[in-house]
């Protein structure tokens, strides 16, 4: 499968994997990797690093928005193979170790199977490791508050709801927000186009996910790089407001 890598700003790349995106931030060959796709996306992940002039050995850190399989997929592989540190919000660290799992259940999927797009999404998710056991053996909380000393100088921002420790990453220097699943621009199970919350079945605490849109509204940025869907250009504040309108 061809790897879809799109440069959205200097040293900032959005990569479309199989139904899930990840982001690469570069300084020369050194890179920060935000999310890693499904376990089955590994070759695409490695190809995307090569496409931007980097390599798995040159990844300074893996930052994870949240520990669902479609974002965590190759994090342990990179940590175990290359010694790459894997960082999440402190509330998400035990989730990454799989001390518990806050993920859509089989029962929830079956109850929503009548909705357009749900069954094809399930088939694809199963094929690429959506139910695989991929814990990170030694995940670490973010090392400091504020900008991280990594390529892109990402600033973690806690946005709970989709999971308890979900975080987005603000890139003030380039006016970008990497939003994971706190705010997306499309999904195979949604008929909405543009900024939106994921369908309700995917959220651990839907009311909290809705409240976290207010946090996103306060971030000064005009480019949104979501965990699902295409890049969204325009005020992130307005994008979050639009998502709230769709959700109410």
Short mmCIF file of C-alpha atoms in Angstrom, two decimals, residues 12-248:
data_model
loop_
_atom_site.label_atom_id
_atom_site.label_comp_id
_atom_site.label_asym_id
_atom_site.label_seq_id
_atom_site.Cartn_x
_atom_site.Cartn_y
_atom_site.Cartn_z
CA UNK A 12 5.40 18.90 10.00
CA UNK A 13 3.87 15.93 8.19
CA UNK A 14 0.46 14.25 8.41
CA UNK A 15 0.48 10.59 7.42
CA UNK A 16 -2.73 8.75 6.51
CA UNK A 17 -2.50 5.11 7.55
CA UNK A 18 -5.30 2.57 7.31
CA UNK A 19 -8.15 4.61 8.81
CA UNK A 20 -5.87 6.34 11.34
CA UNK A 21 -3.35 9.18 11.02
CA UNK A 22 -0.02 9.85 12.66
CA UNK A 23 2.20 12.93 12.61
CA UNK A 24 5.95 13.33 12.11
CA UNK A 25 7.83 16.43 13.28
CA UNK A 26 11.39 16.79 11.99
CA UNK A 27 14.59 18.68 12.69
CA UNK A 28 17.08 17.41 10.14
CA UNK A 29 16.98 13.62 10.37
CA UNK A 30 15.74 13.65 13.98
CA UNK A 31 12.01 13.23 14.43
CA UNK A 32 9.18 13.25 16.92
CA UNK A 33 6.48 10.69 16.12
CA UNK A 34 2.95 11.38 17.35
CA UNK A 35 0.92 8.16 17.34
CA UNK A 36 1.81 5.04 15.36
CA UNK A 37 -1.36 3.71 13.69
CA UNK A 38 -2.65 0.15 13.94
CA UNK A 39 -0.24 -2.76 14.49
CA UNK A 40 -0.83 -3.68 10.85
CA UNK A 41 0.30 -0.21 9.71
CA UNK A 42 3.92 -0.86 10.73
CA UNK A 43 5.42 -0.98 7.25
CA UNK A 44 3.58 2.21 6.30
CA UNK A 45 4.91 3.80 9.47
CA UNK A 46 8.50 2.88 8.63
CA UNK A 47 8.03 3.98 5.03
CA UNK A 48 6.67 7.35 6.18
CA UNK A 49 9.77 8.01 8.28
CA UNK A 50 11.93 7.24 5.26
CA UNK A 51 9.79 9.51 3.07
CA UNK A 52 10.54 12.54 5.29
CA UNK A 53 14.27 11.82 5.44
CA UNK A 54 14.27 10.17 8.85
CA UNK A 55 14.40 6.62 10.21
CA UNK A 56 13.18 4.66 13.24
CA UNK A 57 16.64 4.99 14.77
CA UNK A 58 16.36 8.80 14.54
CA UNK A 59 13.01 9.08 16.35
CA UNK A 60 13.76 10.97 19.56
CA UNK A 61 10.45 10.02 21.17
CA UNK A 62 7.03 8.58 20.45
CA UNK A 63 4.19 10.70 21.82
CA UNK A 64 0.81 8.97 22.10
CA UNK A 65 -2.46 10.91 22.17
CA UNK A 66 -4.22 7.92 23.75
CA UNK A 67 -3.70 4.20 24.12
CA UNK A 68 -6.22 2.73 21.70
CA UNK A 69 -4.76 0.10 19.37
CA UNK A 70 -5.12 2.24 16.26
CA UNK A 71 -2.78 4.85 17.79
CA UNK A 72 -0.56 2.67 19.97
CA UNK A 73 0.04 -0.07 17.38
CA UNK A 74 3.84 0.08 16.91
CA UNK A 75 4.85 2.02 20.03
CA UNK A 76 6.21 -1.04 21.87
CA UNK A 77 7.97 -2.23 18.73
CA UNK A 78 9.88 1.07 18.51
CA UNK A 79 10.60 1.09 22.25
CA UNK A 80 11.79 -2.53 22.34
CA UNK A 81 13.72 -2.48 19.05
CA UNK A 82 15.29 0.97 19.09
CA UNK A 83 15.01 2.08 22.71
CA UNK A 84 12.67 4.91 21.75
CA UNK A 85 10.93 6.44 24.79
CA UNK A 86 7.12 6.37 24.66
CA UNK A 87 5.37 9.26 26.41
CA UNK A 88 1.70 9.78 27.33
CA UNK A 89 -0.28 11.81 29.82
CA UNK A 90 0.20 10.34 33.30
CA UNK A 91 -3.45 9.22 33.42
CA UNK A 92 -2.93 7.27 30.18
CA UNK A 93 0.27 5.47 31.22
CA UNK A 94 -1.53 2.54 32.94
CA UNK A 95 -3.86 2.32 29.94
CA UNK A 96 -0.81 1.88 27.67
CA UNK A 97 0.45 -0.89 29.98
CA UNK A 98 -3.00 -2.49 29.60
CA UNK A 99 -3.76 -2.44 33.28
CA UNK A 100 -7.24 -1.67 31.94
CA UNK A 101 -8.74 -1.11 28.50
CA UNK A 102 -11.10 1.76 27.66
CA UNK A 103 -12.04 0.81 24.12
CA UNK A 104 -15.28 0.22 22.25
CA UNK A 105 -16.64 -3.22 23.16
CA UNK A 106 -17.88 -5.95 20.84
CA UNK A 107 -21.37 -5.45 22.29
CA UNK A 108 -21.34 -1.74 21.50
CA UNK A 109 -20.21 -2.45 17.95
CA UNK A 110 -22.95 -5.05 17.46
CA UNK A 111 -25.60 -2.65 18.76
CA UNK A 112 -24.40 -0.09 16.19
CA UNK A 113 -23.90 -2.55 13.35
CA UNK A 114 -26.92 -1.20 11.48
CA UNK A 115 -25.24 2.19 11.05
CA UNK A 116 -23.65 2.90 7.64
CA UNK A 117 -19.94 2.15 7.59
CA UNK A 118 -19.74 0.28 10.91
CA UNK A 119 -19.40 -3.29 9.58
CA UNK A 120 -16.74 -2.41 6.94
CA UNK A 121 -14.84 -0.54 9.68
CA UNK A 122 -14.99 -3.59 11.96
CA UNK A 123 -13.72 -5.93 9.25
CA UNK A 124 -10.82 -3.61 8.51
CA UNK A 125 -9.98 -3.07 12.19
CA UNK A 126 -9.79 -6.81 12.79
CA UNK A 127 -7.49 -7.28 9.80
CA UNK A 128 -4.98 -4.68 10.97
CA UNK A 129 -4.80 -5.59 14.65
CA UNK A 130 -7.60 -3.60 16.23
CA UNK A 131 -8.08 -6.28 18.90
CA UNK A 132 -4.41 -7.33 19.22
CA UNK A 133 -2.68 -7.21 22.60
CA UNK A 134 -0.06 -4.46 22.17
CA UNK A 135 0.82 -3.07 25.61
CA UNK A 136 3.83 -0.82 26.08
CA UNK A 137 6.11 -2.40 28.66
CA UNK A 138 7.59 0.83 30.00
CA UNK A 139 5.51 3.89 28.99
CA UNK A 140 6.51 7.18 30.58
CA UNK A 141 4.54 10.31 31.50
CA UNK A 142 5.46 13.52 29.73
CA UNK A 143 8.77 14.66 31.22
CA UNK A 144 7.75 18.27 31.88
CA UNK A 145 4.95 20.78 31.60
CA UNK A 146 5.01 23.11 28.62
CA UNK A 147 6.95 22.58 25.38
CA UNK A 148 8.81 19.29 25.19
CA UNK A 149 12.49 19.37 24.20
CA UNK A 150 11.84 17.45 20.99
CA UNK A 151 11.59 18.28 17.29
CA UNK A 152 8.57 20.54 16.79
CA UNK A 153 8.52 21.59 20.48
CA UNK A 154 5.06 20.05 20.99
CA UNK A 155 3.05 21.16 24.02
CA UNK A 156 0.88 18.38 25.51
CA UNK A 157 -2.63 19.48 26.52
CA UNK A 158 -4.86 17.15 28.54
CA UNK A 159 -8.24 16.65 26.82
CA UNK A 160 -9.99 13.81 28.69
CA UNK A 161 -13.16 12.11 27.59
CA UNK A 162 -12.32 9.90 24.64
CA UNK A 163 -10.07 8.22 27.19
CA UNK A 164 -9.23 9.41 30.68
CA UNK A 165 -5.71 10.50 29.74
CA UNK A 166 -6.23 11.68 26.17
CA UNK A 167 -3.90 14.54 25.18
CA UNK A 168 -3.58 16.75 22.14
CA UNK A 169 -0.36 18.45 21.07
CA UNK A 170 -0.17 22.17 20.35
CA UNK A 171 2.60 23.44 18.06
CA UNK A 172 2.50 27.20 18.71
CA UNK A 173 5.39 27.98 16.35
CA UNK A 174 3.53 26.60 13.33
CA UNK A 175 -0.08 27.20 14.43
CA UNK A 176 -0.92 23.49 14.44
CA UNK A 177 -2.92 21.28 16.79
CA UNK A 178 -2.47 17.49 16.62
CA UNK A 179 -5.83 16.47 18.00
CA UNK A 180 -5.87 12.66 18.11
CA UNK A 181 -9.46 11.58 18.71
CA UNK A 182 -10.54 14.62 20.76
CA UNK A 183 -11.55 16.35 17.50
CA UNK A 184 -11.56 14.67 14.10
CA UNK A 185 -12.51 15.65 10.56
CA UNK A 186 -14.03 12.38 9.41
CA UNK A 187 -14.40 8.66 10.14
CA UNK A 188 -15.61 5.62 8.21
CA UNK A 189 -18.53 5.24 10.64
CA UNK A 190 -19.65 8.88 10.36
CA UNK A 191 -21.62 10.56 7.60
CA UNK A 192 -20.57 14.03 8.79
CA UNK A 193 -17.95 15.93 6.80
CA UNK A 194 -15.56 18.25 8.62
CA UNK A 195 -14.79 18.88 12.31
CA UNK A 196 -16.71 16.58 14.67
CA UNK A 197 -16.55 14.31 17.68
CA UNK A 198 -16.30 10.63 16.92
CA UNK A 199 -19.57 8.67 17.22
CA UNK A 200 -20.65 8.19 20.83
CA UNK A 201 -19.71 4.50 21.09
CA UNK A 202 -16.01 5.33 20.84
CA UNK A 203 -15.83 7.63 23.89
CA UNK A 204 -15.10 6.42 27.42
CA UNK A 205 -16.87 9.51 28.85
CA UNK A 206 -18.83 11.27 26.14
CA UNK A 207 -19.85 14.26 28.28
CA UNK A 208 -16.21 14.86 29.19
CA UNK A 209 -15.18 14.57 25.52
CA UNK A 210 -17.73 17.25 24.71
CA UNK A 211 -16.43 19.46 27.55
CA UNK A 212 -12.84 19.08 26.29
CA UNK A 213 -13.80 20.91 23.11
CA UNK A 214 -13.64 24.07 25.25
CA UNK A 215 -9.97 23.34 25.90
CA UNK A 216 -9.34 23.05 22.16
CA UNK A 217 -11.14 26.34 21.58
CA UNK A 218 -8.49 28.11 23.66
CA UNK A 219 -5.56 26.93 21.52
CA UNK A 220 -4.33 29.48 18.97
CA UNK A 221 -3.96 27.53 15.74
CA UNK A 222 -5.25 27.46 12.19
CA UNK A 223 -4.29 23.90 11.16
CA UNK A 224 -5.87 20.79 12.67
CA UNK A 225 -4.17 17.41 12.24
CA UNK A 226 -6.74 14.87 13.47
CA UNK A 227 -6.41 11.20 14.28
CA UNK A 228 -9.04 10.47 11.63
CA UNK A 229 -9.90 12.39 8.47
CA UNK A 230 -8.04 14.94 6.34
CA UNK A 231 -6.11 17.99 7.48
CA UNK A 232 -8.47 20.82 8.41
CA UNK A 233 -7.31 24.35 7.62
CA UNK A 234 -9.00 27.20 9.43
CA UNK A 235 -9.49 28.36 12.98
CA UNK A 236 -9.24 25.45 15.43
CA UNK A 237 -11.50 27.45 17.73
CA UNK A 238 -14.22 27.47 15.08
CA UNK A 239 -13.59 23.80 14.30
CA UNK A 240 -14.21 22.88 17.94
CA UNK A 241 -17.35 25.01 18.00
CA UNK A 242 -18.63 23.28 14.87
CA UNK A 243 -18.01 19.87 16.44
CA UNK A 244 -20.03 20.91 19.48
CA UNK A 245 -22.94 22.02 17.29
CA UNK A 246 -22.97 18.63 15.55
CA UNK A 247 -22.86 16.83 18.91
CA UNK A 248 -25.71 18.69 20.63
#
